[in-house]
Structure formats: structure tokens, C-alpha cells
PDB file of C-alpha atoms and ligand atoms in Angstrom:
ATOM      1  CA  MET A   1      -5.374  16.280   5.323  1.00 98.00           C
ATOM      2  CA  ILE A   2      -6.577  12.955   6.668  1.00 98.00           C
ATOM      3  CA  PHE A   3      -4.916   9.749   5.455  1.00 99.00           C
ATOM      4  CA  PHE A   4      -6.328   6.213   5.523  1.00 99.00           C
ATOM      5  CA  VAL A   5      -3.580   3.588   5.197  1.00 99.00           C
ATOM      6  CA  THR A   6      -4.131  -0.178   5.320  1.00 98.00           C
ATOM      7  CA  GLY A   7      -1.345  -2.399   6.625  1.00 98.00           C
ATOM      8  CA  GLY A   8       0.115   0.528   8.564  1.00 98.00           C
ATOM      9  CA  SER A   9       1.473  -1.524  11.447  1.00 98.00           C
ATOM     10  CA  ARG A  10       4.762  -2.489   9.765  1.00 96.00           C
ATOM     11  CA  GLY A  11       7.063  -1.938   6.828  1.00 97.00           C
ATOM     12  CA  ILE A  12       6.071   0.410   4.038  1.00 98.00           C
ATOM     13  CA  GLY A  13       2.650   1.171   5.540  1.00 98.00           C
ATOM     14  CA  GLU A  14       4.200   2.228   8.842  1.00 98.00           C
ATOM     15  CA  ALA A  15       6.657   4.501   7.008  1.00 98.00           C
ATOM     16  CA  ILE A  16       3.737   6.153   5.169  1.00 98.00           C
ATOM     17  CA  VAL A  17       1.826   6.637   8.446  1.00 98.00           C
ATOM     18  CA  LEU A  18       4.802   8.223  10.211  1.00 98.00           C
ATOM     19  CA  ASP A  19       5.792  10.462   7.289  1.00 98.00           C
ATOM     20  CA  ALA A  20       2.195  11.677   6.931  1.00 98.00           C
ATOM     21  CA  LEU A  21       2.189  12.620  10.627  1.00 98.00           C
ATOM     22  CA  ARG A  22       5.606  14.316  10.270  1.00 98.00           C
ATOM     23  CA  GLU A  23       4.185  16.426   7.462  1.00 98.00           C
ATOM     24  CA  GLY A  24       1.269  17.564   9.615  1.00 98.00           C
ATOM     25  CA  HIS A  25      -1.512  15.222   8.509  1.00 98.00           C
ATOM     26  CA  ASP A  26      -3.889  13.101  10.612  1.00 98.00           C
ATOM     27  CA  VAL A  27      -3.905   9.350  10.001  1.00 98.00           C
ATOM     28  CA  ALA A  28      -6.151   6.313  10.425  1.00 99.00           C
ATOM     29  CA  PHE A  29      -4.305   3.079   9.758  1.00 99.00           C
ATOM     30  CA  THR A  30      -5.214  -0.594   9.894  1.00 98.00           C
ATOM     31  CA  TYR A  31      -3.501  -3.844  10.796  1.00 98.00           C
ATOM     32  CA  ARG A  32      -4.778  -7.386  10.365  1.00 98.00           C
ATOM     33  CA  GLU A  33      -4.038  -9.044  13.698  1.00 95.00           C
ATOM     34  CA  ASN A  34      -0.772  -7.796  15.137  1.00 96.00           C
ATOM     35  CA  ARG A  35      -2.154  -5.366  17.743  1.00 97.00           C
ATOM     36  CA  ALA A  36       1.254  -5.113  19.458  1.00 98.00           C
ATOM     37  CA  ALA A  37       2.849  -3.810  16.239  1.00 98.00           C
ATOM     38  CA  ALA A  38      -0.001  -1.308  15.848  1.00 98.00           C
ATOM     39  CA  GLU A  39       0.511  -0.148  19.454  1.00 98.00           C
ATOM     40  CA  ARG A  40       4.213   0.446  18.725  1.00 98.00           C
ATOM     41  CA  VAL A  41       3.287   2.631  15.751  1.00 98.00           C
ATOM     42  CA  LEU A  42       0.777   4.552  17.900  1.00 98.00           C
ATOM     43  CA  ALA A  43       3.497   5.154  20.521  1.00 98.00           C
ATOM     44  CA  ARG A  44       5.937   6.404  17.839  1.00 98.00           C
ATOM     45  CA  ALA A  45       3.184   8.617  16.448  1.00 98.00           C
ATOM     46  CA  LYS A  46       2.616  10.175  19.862  1.00 97.00           C
ATOM     47  CA  ASP A  47       6.335  11.027  20.235  1.00 97.00           C
ATOM     48  CA  LEU A  48       6.681  12.250  16.695  1.00 97.00           C
ATOM     49  CA  ALA A  49       3.539  14.340  16.306  1.00 97.00           C
ATOM     50  CA  PRO A  50       1.844  14.813  19.685  1.00 96.00           C
ATOM     51  CA  GLY A  51      -0.648  17.299  18.252  1.00 94.00           C
ATOM     52  CA  ARG A  52      -1.848  15.072  15.445  1.00 98.00           C
ATOM     53  CA  ARG A  53      -4.563  12.426  15.485  1.00 98.00           C
ATOM     54  CA  CYS A  54      -3.429   8.881  14.770  1.00 98.00           C
ATOM     55  CA  LEU A  55      -5.843   5.953  15.217  1.00 98.00           C
ATOM     56  CA  ALA A  56      -5.437   2.216  14.574  1.00 98.00           C
ATOM     57  CA  TYR A  57      -8.173  -0.232  13.504  1.00 98.00           C
ATOM     58  CA  ALA A  58      -8.112  -4.006  13.156  1.00 98.00           C
ATOM     59  CA  LEU A  59      -9.218  -4.950   9.649  1.00 98.00           C
ATOM     60  CA  ASP A  60      -8.963  -7.890   7.318  1.00 98.00           C
ATOM     61  CA  VAL A  61      -9.261  -6.225   3.910  1.00 98.00           C
ATOM     62  CA  ARG A  62     -10.569  -9.473   2.359  1.00 98.00           C
ATOM     63  CA  ASP A  63     -13.858  -8.945   4.215  1.00 98.00           C
ATOM     64  CA  SER A  64     -15.949  -6.325   2.418  1.00 98.00           C
ATOM     65  CA  SER A  65     -18.415  -5.837   5.292  1.00 98.00           C
ATOM     66  CA  ALA A  66     -15.491  -5.292   7.703  1.00 98.00           C
ATOM     67  CA  VAL A  67     -14.063  -2.711   5.276  1.00 99.00           C
ATOM     68  CA  GLU A  68     -17.458  -0.996   5.272  1.00 98.00           C
ATOM     69  CA  SER A  69     -17.737  -0.864   9.065  1.00 98.00           C
ATOM     70  CA  VAL A  70     -14.125   0.290   9.611  1.00 99.00           C
ATOM     71  CA  ALA A  71     -14.549   3.022   6.976  1.00 98.00           C
ATOM     72  CA  ASP A  72     -17.711   4.195   8.767  1.00 98.00           C
ATOM     73  CA  ARG A  73     -15.870   4.254  12.110  1.00 98.00           C
ATOM     74  CA  VAL A  74     -12.952   6.192  10.616  1.00 99.00           C
ATOM     75  CA  LEU A  75     -15.320   8.779   9.150  1.00 98.00           C
ATOM     76  CA  ASP A  76     -17.116   9.052  12.512  1.00 98.00           C
ATOM     77  CA  ASP A  77     -13.843   9.334  14.457  1.00 98.00           C
ATOM     78  CA  LEU A  78     -11.904  11.683  12.171  1.00 98.00           C
ATOM     79  CA  GLY A  79     -14.732  13.409  10.307  1.00 98.00           C
ATOM     80  CA  ASP A  80     -13.311  12.979   6.798  1.00 98.00           C
ATOM     81  CA  VAL A  81     -10.745  11.215   4.618  1.00 99.00           C
ATOM     82  CA  HIS A  82      -8.740  12.793   1.782  1.00 99.00           C
ATOM     83  CA  VAL A  83      -5.938  10.355   0.969  1.00 99.00           C
ATOM     84  CA  VAL A  84      -6.544   6.605   0.589  1.00 99.00           C
ATOM     85  CA  VAL A  85      -3.576   4.215   0.500  1.00 99.00           C
ATOM     86  CA  PRO A  86      -4.592   0.527   0.314  1.00 98.00           C
ATOM     87  CA  ASN A  87      -1.103  -0.752   1.083  1.00 98.00           C
ATOM     88  CA  ALA A  88      -1.855  -4.083   2.836  1.00 98.00           C
ATOM     89  CA  GLY A  89      -0.378  -6.962   0.924  1.00 98.00           C
ATOM     90  CA  ILE A  90       1.010 -10.459   1.179  1.00 97.00           C
ATOM     91  CA  ALA A  91       3.184 -12.750  -0.927  1.00 96.00           C
ATOM     92  CA  ILE A  92       2.969 -16.534  -1.059  1.00 96.00           C
ATOM     93  CA  ASN A  93       5.692 -18.259  -3.058  1.00 94.00           C
ATOM     94  CA  ALA A  94       4.943 -21.308  -5.194  1.00 96.00           C
ATOM     95  CA  LEU A  95       5.485 -22.313  -8.780  1.00 97.00           C
ATOM     96  CA  ALA A  96       2.206 -21.996 -10.692  1.00 98.00           C
ATOM     97  CA  VAL A  97       1.996 -25.753 -11.147  1.00 98.00           C
ATOM     98  CA  ASN A  98       1.975 -26.245  -7.374  1.00 98.00           C
ATOM     99  CA  MET A  99      -0.131 -23.283  -6.279  1.00 98.00           C
ATOM    100  CA  SER A 100      -3.258 -24.234  -4.336  1.00 98.00           C
ATOM    101  CA  ASP A 101      -6.658 -22.612  -4.795  1.00 98.00           C
ATOM    102  CA  GLU A 102      -6.396 -21.288  -1.225  1.00 98.00           C
ATOM    103  CA  ASP A 103      -3.020 -19.602  -1.753  1.00 98.00           C
ATOM    104  CA  TRP A 104      -4.077 -18.088  -5.077  1.00 98.00           C
ATOM    105  CA  ARG A 105      -7.270 -16.706  -3.511  1.00 98.00           C
ATOM    106  CA  GLU A 106      -5.568 -15.437  -0.369  1.00 98.00           C
ATOM    107  CA  VAL A 107      -3.087 -13.355  -2.373  1.00 98.00           C
ATOM    108  CA  LEU A 108      -5.630 -12.032  -4.892  1.00 98.00           C
ATOM    109  CA  ASP A 109      -8.242 -11.344  -2.205  1.00 99.00           C
ATOM    110  CA  THR A 110      -5.771  -9.410  -0.051  1.00 98.00           C
ATOM    111  CA  ASN A 111      -3.714  -7.498  -2.602  1.00 98.00           C
ATOM    112  CA  LEU A 112      -6.220  -6.740  -5.346  1.00 99.00           C
ATOM    113  CA  THR A 113      -9.778  -7.283  -4.125  1.00 99.00           C
ATOM    114  CA  GLY A 114      -8.975  -5.827  -0.688  1.00 99.00           C
ATOM    115  CA  ALA A 115      -7.571  -2.671  -2.291  1.00 99.00           C
ATOM    116  CA  PHE A 116     -10.701  -2.415  -4.444  1.00 99.00           C
ATOM    117  CA  TYR A 117     -13.014  -2.782  -1.392  1.00 99.00           C
ATOM    118  CA  VAL A 118     -11.146  -0.012   0.433  1.00 99.00           C
ATOM    119  CA  VAL A 119     -11.185   2.411  -2.473  1.00 99.00           C
ATOM    120  CA  ARG A 120     -14.849   1.691  -3.277  1.00 99.00           C
ATOM    121  CA  GLN A 121     -15.809   2.380   0.320  1.00 98.00           C
ATOM    122  CA  PHE A 122     -14.168   5.823   0.422  1.00 99.00           C
ATOM    123  CA  LEU A 123     -15.083   6.952  -3.100  1.00 99.00           C
ATOM    124  CA  PRO A 124     -18.444   8.500  -2.080  1.00 98.00           C
ATOM    125  CA  THR A 125     -16.624  10.652   0.512  1.00 98.00           C
ATOM    126  CA  LEU A 126     -13.948  11.756  -1.970  1.00 98.00           C
ATOM    127  CA  ILE A 127     -16.598  12.438  -4.631  1.00 98.00           C
ATOM    128  CA  ALA A 128     -18.663  14.515  -2.177  1.00 98.00           C
ATOM    129  CA  ASN A 129     -15.507  16.504  -1.342  1.00 98.00           C
ATOM    130  CA  ARG A 130     -14.647  16.843  -5.029  1.00 98.00           C
ATOM    131  CA  PHE A 131     -11.114  16.109  -3.893  1.00 98.00           C
ATOM    132  CA  GLY A 132      -9.124  12.990  -3.206  1.00 98.00           C
ATOM    133  CA  ARG A 133      -5.799  11.289  -3.617  1.00 98.00           C
ATOM    134  CA  ILE A 134      -5.668   7.515  -4.094  1.00 99.00           C
ATOM    135  CA  VAL A 135      -2.271   5.822  -4.099  1.00 99.00           C
ATOM    136  CA  LEU A 136      -2.233   2.100  -4.890  1.00 99.00           C
ATOM    137  CA  VAL A 137       0.762  -0.045  -3.943  1.00 98.00           C
ATOM    138  CA  SER A 138       1.809  -2.374  -6.743  1.00 98.00           C
ATOM    139  CA  SER A 139       5.254  -3.968  -7.081  1.00 97.00           C
ATOM    140  CA  MET A 140       7.952  -4.514  -9.635  1.00 96.00           C
ATOM    141  CA  GLY A 141       6.649  -8.079  -9.484  1.00 95.00           C
ATOM    142  CA  ARG A 142       3.758  -6.882 -11.675  1.00 97.00           C
ATOM    143  CA  GLY A 143       5.977  -7.662 -14.645  1.00 96.00           C
ATOM    144  CA  GLY A 144       6.156 -11.335 -13.639  1.00 95.00           C
ATOM    145  CA  VAL A 145       8.391 -13.065 -11.096  1.00 91.00           C
ATOM    146  CA  SER A 146       9.206 -16.756 -11.195  1.00 92.00           C
ATOM    147  CA  GLY A 147       7.565 -18.434  -8.185  1.00 94.00           C
ATOM    148  CA  GLN A 148       5.092 -15.589  -7.540  1.00 95.00           C
ATOM    149  CA  ALA A 149       2.275 -16.012 -10.062  1.00 97.00           C
ATOM    150  CA  ALA A 150      -0.496 -14.869  -7.709  1.00 98.00           C
ATOM    151  CA  TYR A 151       1.526 -11.934  -6.393  1.00 97.00           C
ATOM    152  CA  ALA A 152       2.475 -10.796  -9.910  1.00 98.00           C
ATOM    153  CA  ALA A 153      -1.127 -11.120 -11.134  1.00 98.00           C
ATOM    154  CA  SER A 154      -2.463  -9.149  -8.161  1.00 98.00           C
ATOM    155  CA  LYS A 155       0.120  -6.379  -8.580  1.00 98.00           C
ATOM    156  CA  ALA A 156      -0.476  -6.123 -12.346  1.00 98.00           C
ATOM    157  CA  GLY A 157      -4.205  -5.931 -11.591  1.00 98.00           C
ATOM    158  CA  LEU A 158      -3.634  -2.921  -9.356  1.00 99.00           C
ATOM    159  CA  VAL A 159      -2.102  -0.996 -12.245  1.00 98.00           C
ATOM    160  CA  GLY A 160      -5.252  -1.582 -14.307  1.00 98.00           C
ATOM    161  CA  LEU A 161      -7.434  -0.634 -11.355  1.00 99.00           C
ATOM    162  CA  GLY A 162      -5.439   2.573 -10.841  1.00 98.00           C
ATOM    163  CA  ARG A 163      -5.663   3.624 -14.463  1.00 98.00           C
ATOM    164  CA  THR A 164      -9.416   2.982 -14.431  1.00 98.00           C
ATOM    165  CA  LEU A 165     -10.004   4.999 -11.259  1.00 99.00           C
ATOM    166  CA  ALA A 166      -7.924   7.817 -12.749  1.00 98.00           C
ATOM    167  CA  LYS A 167     -10.241   7.924 -15.761  1.00 98.00           C
ATOM    168  CA  GLU A 168     -13.507   7.515 -13.844  1.00 98.00           C
ATOM    169  CA  TYR A 169     -12.853  10.078 -11.069  1.00 98.00           C
ATOM    170  CA  GLY A 170     -10.356  12.596 -12.454  1.00 98.00           C
ATOM    171  CA  LYS A 171     -13.217  14.915 -13.320  1.00 98.00           C
ATOM    172  CA  ARG A 172     -14.272  14.865  -9.648  1.00 98.00           C
ATOM    173  CA  GLY A 173     -10.903  16.181  -8.488  1.00 98.00           C
ATOM    174  CA  ILE A 174      -9.655  12.741  -7.461  1.00 98.00           C
ATOM    175  CA  THR A 175      -6.267  11.557  -8.701  1.00 99.00           C
ATOM    176  CA  THR A 176      -5.177   7.917  -8.607  1.00 99.00           C
ATOM    177  CA  ASN A 177      -1.604   6.807  -9.035  1.00 99.00           C
ATOM    178  CA  THR A 178       0.143   3.505  -8.416  1.00 99.00           C
ATOM    179  CA  ILE A 179       3.586   3.120  -6.937  1.00 98.00           C
ATOM    180  CA  VAL A 180       5.720   0.230  -8.132  1.00 98.00           C
ATOM    181  CA  PRO A 181       8.444  -0.440  -5.561  1.00 98.00           C
ATOM    182  CA  GLY A 182      11.334  -2.792  -6.115  1.00 96.00           C
ATOM    183  CA  PHE A 183      13.162  -4.628  -3.360  1.00 93.00           C
ATOM    184  CA  ILE A 184      12.667  -2.767  -0.077  1.00 95.00           C
ATOM    185  CA  GLU A 185      13.847  -4.455   3.105  1.00 88.00           C
ATOM    186  CA  THR A 186      10.766  -5.239   5.239  1.00 89.00           C
ATOM    187  CA  ASP A 187       9.326  -8.321   6.973  1.00 86.00           C
ATOM    188  CA  MET A 188       7.822  -9.332   3.629  1.00 82.00           C
ATOM    189  CA  THR A 189      11.153  -9.409   1.789  1.00 84.00           C
ATOM    190  CA  VAL A 190      13.014 -10.997   4.691  1.00 81.00           C
ATOM    191  CA  GLU A 191      10.399 -13.784   4.760  1.00 82.00           C
ATOM    192  CA  ARG A 192       9.732 -14.218   1.031  1.00 76.00           C
ATOM    193  CA  MET A 193      12.764 -13.140  -1.017  1.00 79.00           C
ATOM    194  CA  SER A 194      15.321 -15.861  -1.683  1.00 80.00           C
ATOM    195  CA  GLU A 195      19.074 -15.345  -1.285  1.00 86.00           C
ATOM    196  CA  ASP A 196      19.368 -15.728  -5.075  1.00 85.00           C
ATOM    197  CA  ASN A 197      16.903 -12.890  -5.617  1.00 84.00           C
ATOM    198  CA  ARG A 198      18.792 -10.678  -3.188  1.00 88.00           C
ATOM    199  CA  LYS A 199      22.078 -11.409  -5.022  1.00 91.00           C
ATOM    200  CA  PHE A 200      20.418 -10.720  -8.371  1.00 91.00           C
ATOM    201  CA  TRP A 201      19.153  -7.413  -7.077  1.00 92.00           C
ATOM    202  CA  LEU A 202      22.500  -6.229  -5.756  1.00 93.00           C
ATOM    203  CA  GLU A 203      24.230  -7.258  -8.990  1.00 94.00           C
ATOM    204  CA  TYR A 204      21.785  -5.782 -11.507  1.00 96.00           C
ATOM    205  CA  CYS A 205      20.155  -2.791  -9.815  1.00 96.00           C
ATOM    206  CA  PRO A 206      22.008   0.239 -11.192  1.00 97.00           C
ATOM    207  CA  LEU A 207      22.149   1.704  -7.677  1.00 97.00           C
ATOM    208  CA  GLU A 208      23.594  -1.585  -6.307  1.00 95.00           C
ATOM    209  CA  ARG A 209      21.465  -1.520  -3.176  1.00 94.00           C
ATOM    210  CA  LEU A 210      17.980  -2.192  -1.846  1.00 93.00           C
ATOM    211  CA  GLY A 211      15.464   0.619  -1.495  1.00 96.00           C
ATOM    212  CA  GLU A 212      14.793   2.326   1.820  1.00 96.00           C
ATOM    213  CA  LEU A 213      11.371   2.693   3.395  1.00 97.00           C
ATOM    214  CA  SER A 214      11.521   6.483   3.253  1.00 97.00           C
ATOM    215  CA  GLU A 215      12.242   6.291  -0.485  1.00 98.00           C
ATOM    216  CA  VAL A 216       8.786   4.770  -0.873  1.00 98.00           C
ATOM    217  CA  SER A 217       6.843   6.714   1.747  1.00 98.00           C
ATOM    218  CA  LYS A 218       8.102  10.082   0.508  1.00 98.00           C
ATOM    219  CA  VAL A 219       6.832   9.318  -2.990  1.00 99.00           C
ATOM    220  CA  VAL A 220       3.392   8.595  -1.520  1.00 99.00           C
ATOM    221  CA  LEU A 221       3.498  11.892   0.391  1.00 99.00           C
ATOM    222  CA  PHE A 222       4.467  13.698  -2.816  1.00 98.00           C
ATOM    223  CA  LEU A 223       1.598  12.072  -4.743  1.00 98.00           C
ATOM    224  CA  ALA A 224      -0.773  13.291  -2.025  1.00 98.00           C
ATOM    225  CA  SER A 225       0.589  16.848  -2.178  1.00 98.00           C
ATOM    226  CA  ASP A 226      -0.514  19.898  -4.200  1.00 97.00           C
ATOM    227  CA  GLY A 227       2.621  19.550  -6.318  1.00 98.00           C
ATOM    228  CA  ALA A 228       1.300  16.275  -7.725  1.00 98.00           C
ATOM    229  CA  GLY A 229      -2.147  17.644  -8.578  1.00 98.00           C
ATOM    230  CA  PHE A 230      -1.727  17.028 -12.335  1.00 98.00           C
ATOM    231  CA  ILE A 231      -0.265  13.515 -12.044  1.00 98.00           C
ATOM    232  CA  ASN A 232      -3.058  11.022 -12.604  1.00 98.00           C
ATOM    233  CA  GLY A 233      -3.186   7.414 -13.748  1.00 98.00           C
ATOM    234  CA  HIS A 234       0.538   6.714 -13.595  1.00 98.00           C
ATOM    235  CA  ALA A 235       2.484   3.734 -12.375  1.00 98.00           C
ATOM    236  CA  ILE A 236       5.647   5.127 -10.815  1.00 98.00           C
ATOM    237  CA  ASP A 237       8.665   2.818 -10.529  1.00 98.00           C
ATOM    238  CA  ILE A 238      10.687   3.054  -7.309  1.00 98.00           C
ATOM    239  CA  THR A 239      13.283   0.471  -8.287  1.00 97.00           C
ATOM    240  CA  GLY A 240      16.638   2.231  -8.502  1.00 97.00           C
ATOM    241  CA  GLY A 241      16.460   1.787 -12.271  1.00 97.00           C
ATOM    242  CA  LEU A 242      16.033  -1.994 -12.360  1.00 96.00           C
ATOM    243  CA  GLU A 243      13.231  -2.911 -14.755  1.00 89.00           C
ATOM    244  CA  TRP A 244      12.797  -6.645 -14.459  1.00 84.00           C
ATOM    245  CA  ALA A 245      13.057  -9.537 -12.033  1.00 82.00           C
ATOM    246  CA  PRO A 246      14.084 -13.134 -12.831  1.00 81.00           C
TER     247      PRO A 246
HETATM  248  P1  NAP B 301       4.823  -6.268   5.515  1.00 92.73           P
HETATM  249  O1  NAP B 301       5.973  -5.676   6.237  1.00 92.73           O
HETATM  250  O2  NAP B 301       4.699  -7.740   5.408  1.00 92.73           O
HETATM  251  O3  NAP B 301       3.464  -5.633   6.099  1.00 92.73           O
HETATM  252  C1  NAP B 301       2.225  -6.036   5.563  1.00 92.73           C
HETATM  253  C2  NAP B 301       1.111  -5.254   6.209  1.00 92.73           C
HETATM  254  O4  NAP B 301      -0.124  -5.654   5.611  1.00 92.73           O
HETATM  255  C3  NAP B 301       0.990  -5.519   7.712  1.00 92.73           C
HETATM  256  O5  NAP B 301       0.568  -4.325   8.339  1.00 92.73           O
HETATM  257  C4  NAP B 301      -0.125  -6.577   7.783  1.00 92.73           C
HETATM  258  O6  NAP B 301      -0.860  -6.567   9.011  1.00 92.73           O
HETATM  259  C5  NAP B 301      -1.027  -6.101   6.646  1.00 92.73           C
HETATM  260  N1  NAP B 301      -1.892  -7.158   6.098  1.00 92.73           N
HETATM  261  C6  NAP B 301      -1.528  -8.346   5.564  1.00 92.73           C
HETATM  262  N2  NAP B 301      -2.620  -9.039   5.203  1.00 92.73           N
HETATM  263  C7  NAP B 301      -3.697  -8.274   5.505  1.00 92.73           C
HETATM  264  C8  NAP B 301      -5.095  -8.438   5.387  1.00 92.73           C
HETATM  265  N3  NAP B 301      -5.663  -9.556   4.863  1.00 92.73           N
HETATM  266  N4  NAP B 301      -5.905  -7.442   5.817  1.00 92.73           N
HETATM  267  C9  NAP B 301      -5.381  -6.331   6.342  1.00 92.73           C
HETATM  268  N5  NAP B 301      -4.053  -6.091   6.496  1.00 92.73           N
HETATM  269  C10 NAP B 301      -3.225  -7.077   6.082  1.00 92.73           C
HETATM  270  O7  NAP B 301       4.780  -5.747   3.987  1.00 92.73           O
HETATM  271  P2  NAP B 301       5.572  -4.556   3.251  1.00 92.73           P
HETATM  272  O8  NAP B 301       6.824  -5.126   2.693  1.00 92.73           O
HETATM  273  O9  NAP B 301       5.584  -3.330   4.077  1.00 92.73           O
HETATM  274  O10 NAP B 301       4.592  -4.360   1.998  1.00 92.73           O
HETATM  275  C11 NAP B 301       3.573  -3.388   1.992  1.00 92.73           C
HETATM  276  C12 NAP B 301       3.028  -3.310   0.584  1.00 92.73           C
HETATM  277  O11 NAP B 301       4.076  -2.966  -0.316  1.00 92.73           O
HETATM  278  C13 NAP B 301       2.454  -4.638   0.088  1.00 92.73           C
HETATM  279  O12 NAP B 301       1.304  -4.395  -0.702  1.00 92.73           O
HETATM  280  C14 NAP B 301       3.581  -5.194  -0.766  1.00 92.73           C
HETATM  281  O13 NAP B 301       3.107  -6.080  -1.745  1.00 92.73           O
HETATM  282  C15 NAP B 301       4.142  -3.916  -1.359  1.00 92.73           C
HETATM  283  N6  NAP B 301       5.520  -4.050  -1.821  1.00 92.73           N
HETATM  284  C16 NAP B 301       6.537  -4.355  -0.954  1.00 92.73           C
HETATM  285  C17 NAP B 301       7.833  -4.447  -1.449  1.00 92.73           C
HETATM  286  C18 NAP B 301       9.009  -4.758  -0.569  1.00 92.73           C
HETATM  287  O14 NAP B 301      10.120  -4.930  -1.114  1.00 92.73           O
HETATM  288  N7  NAP B 301       8.834  -4.819   0.754  1.00 92.73           N
HETATM  289  C19 NAP B 301       8.094  -4.243  -2.811  1.00 92.73           C
HETATM  290  C20 NAP B 301       7.029  -3.941  -3.645  1.00 92.73           C
HETATM  291  C21 NAP B 301       5.742  -3.828  -3.139  1.00 92.73           C
HETATM  292  P3  NAP B 301      -0.368  -7.511  10.279  1.00 92.73           P
HETATM  293  O15 NAP B 301       0.953  -6.973  10.714  1.00 92.73           O
HETATM  294  O16 NAP B 301      -1.409  -7.344  11.317  1.00 92.73           O
HETATM  295  O17 NAP B 301      -0.259  -8.900   9.712  1.00 92.73           O
END
């Protein structure tokens, strides 16, 4: 199959790209501006799966016309797309009372509207194929996290978007599911998670540890597989059993 993954240059997106290649798929992934990180992923891809196609595209998912032109290029370059994973996301921390218009918009535009633009752009291809797998990337923060109002709102919005897509396109052979990871160590959590949050996590997560990248990427690969063909419209927690954040 052919995967399209946004934010594939680092963290969870990179793990999804590399696992998809390992499992014999071709991949187009995007990054916002860090070309060097994308080049490192391309080099790893070449070592890992020399026979597979892996291409990187610069894309700011907040820009709907850029999403349109990158999607067209991907379809020209790879011929098709079967699995769409709008993973790109950001977090900006501020108490609601202090959050600026700009910060609110940047988070919502990236995490929720950007994911919508990407899915909308590939839907005609998936519908024409009468097959598709869409995996949205929410967060345990969807339930509300103090200091992350915009992030929580965007991640809760993705669950509603996923359930809607599941209902609208299930009959066309397209499944949509949403993963809900907890605390996974990536650049995002190093930069945005406080020491208190880390302590809370280690104390209250039943598994007493953070999640690993592969524990997220392998769920995405499963949701894209034949074995997951009858799973549609779900939000799947990957949190080690922890259900809430402070
Ligand atoms: P990360 O390491 O910070 O990587 C973020 C990726 O998104 C990078 O590839 C970045 O590209 C890209 N990106 C950011 N803004 C973008 C934009 N406007 N347009 C296009 N690409 C953009 O993040 P991560 O921790 O892997 O998180 C990936 C996803 O998982 C996010 O949606 C996040 O909310 C979600 N998540 C993460 C955790 C966690 O614990 N890490 C938990 C739950 C959910 P550049 O490198 O070019 O900037």
C-alpha cells in the first residue's frame, strides 16, 4: 500500500514512516521546515527498505492550497494513496486566560483544520478506489489538560472528525479511526511537558513508564492492515491504562 503521513520528519510520524517501510509499504511524508530532519529519515529509509519508495515533501498543513498541490504531486509521483495519517501537530502552553488569538489559531489550524484539509484532499482518491484507511492522531489531552486549552480542543475535535468520516465513508470501503496516545517521549513532550506532568505520569500510569514510539506506530500499522478491516470510528487509547491528565 501507499501511505501519506504528515509530520513524518520526527517523533511519532517518523516512527510510522519507518514501520510502514519495514512492513513493505511505500511512503510519502511531509515536514514543515526542517529539511535536515527529513533528509535523515530518507537516509534511514534507504538503509531499512532499499526497494521501497519513500519521498519527502515540505508542507505547512495550515495552508489549504499547499495541501492541494502537495497531494497532487504525491499522486503524480507515487500513482496512488491508500492510507492517510495526518499526524502533524503542535502544542502551545498557556492558561486560557492568557492565551492569545495567534496561539489559539496556530494550534487549531495545525492540529484540527490541517488534518481536515489533508483528509479532504485525499478523499476523492480513496472513494474512487473504494478503499482507504484514515488514521487521525488525537491525544489523551482531548479530555482536557490544564494549560493546554487549544491543544485539548483540537484533539477532542479530531475525535468528532474521525467519527464523522467513519459514518460518511464506511460504505465506500474507507475506515477512519483515531489514536489517542498518552505521554510518548518526543521533541514535543521534551519541549512542552512540565516536570510535574512527567512525575504525575510515572506515579499514576498503571505501567509506571512513558510510551514508546513503536507502541504508537505499530497501532497505526495494525489499523491500516486487513486485520483491522471491521474497526471503524473508534478512538483507541494508547496510554498504558491512564485515563486522565491533571
Ligand atoms: P514532534 O516530534 O514535535 O513532531 C511534529 C511534526 O509535525 C514534525 O514533523 C513537524 O515538522 C510537523 N509539523 C508541525 N507543525 C506543522 C505544520 N504547520 N505543517 C506541517 N507539519 C507540521 O511531535 P510528536 O510528539 O511526534 O507528535 C506527533 C503527533 O502526535 C502530534 O499530532 C501530537 O499532538 C500527537 N501526540 C503526541 C504525543 C506525545 O506524547 N509525543 C502524545 C499524544 C499525541 P518540522 O519538524 O518540520 O517542524
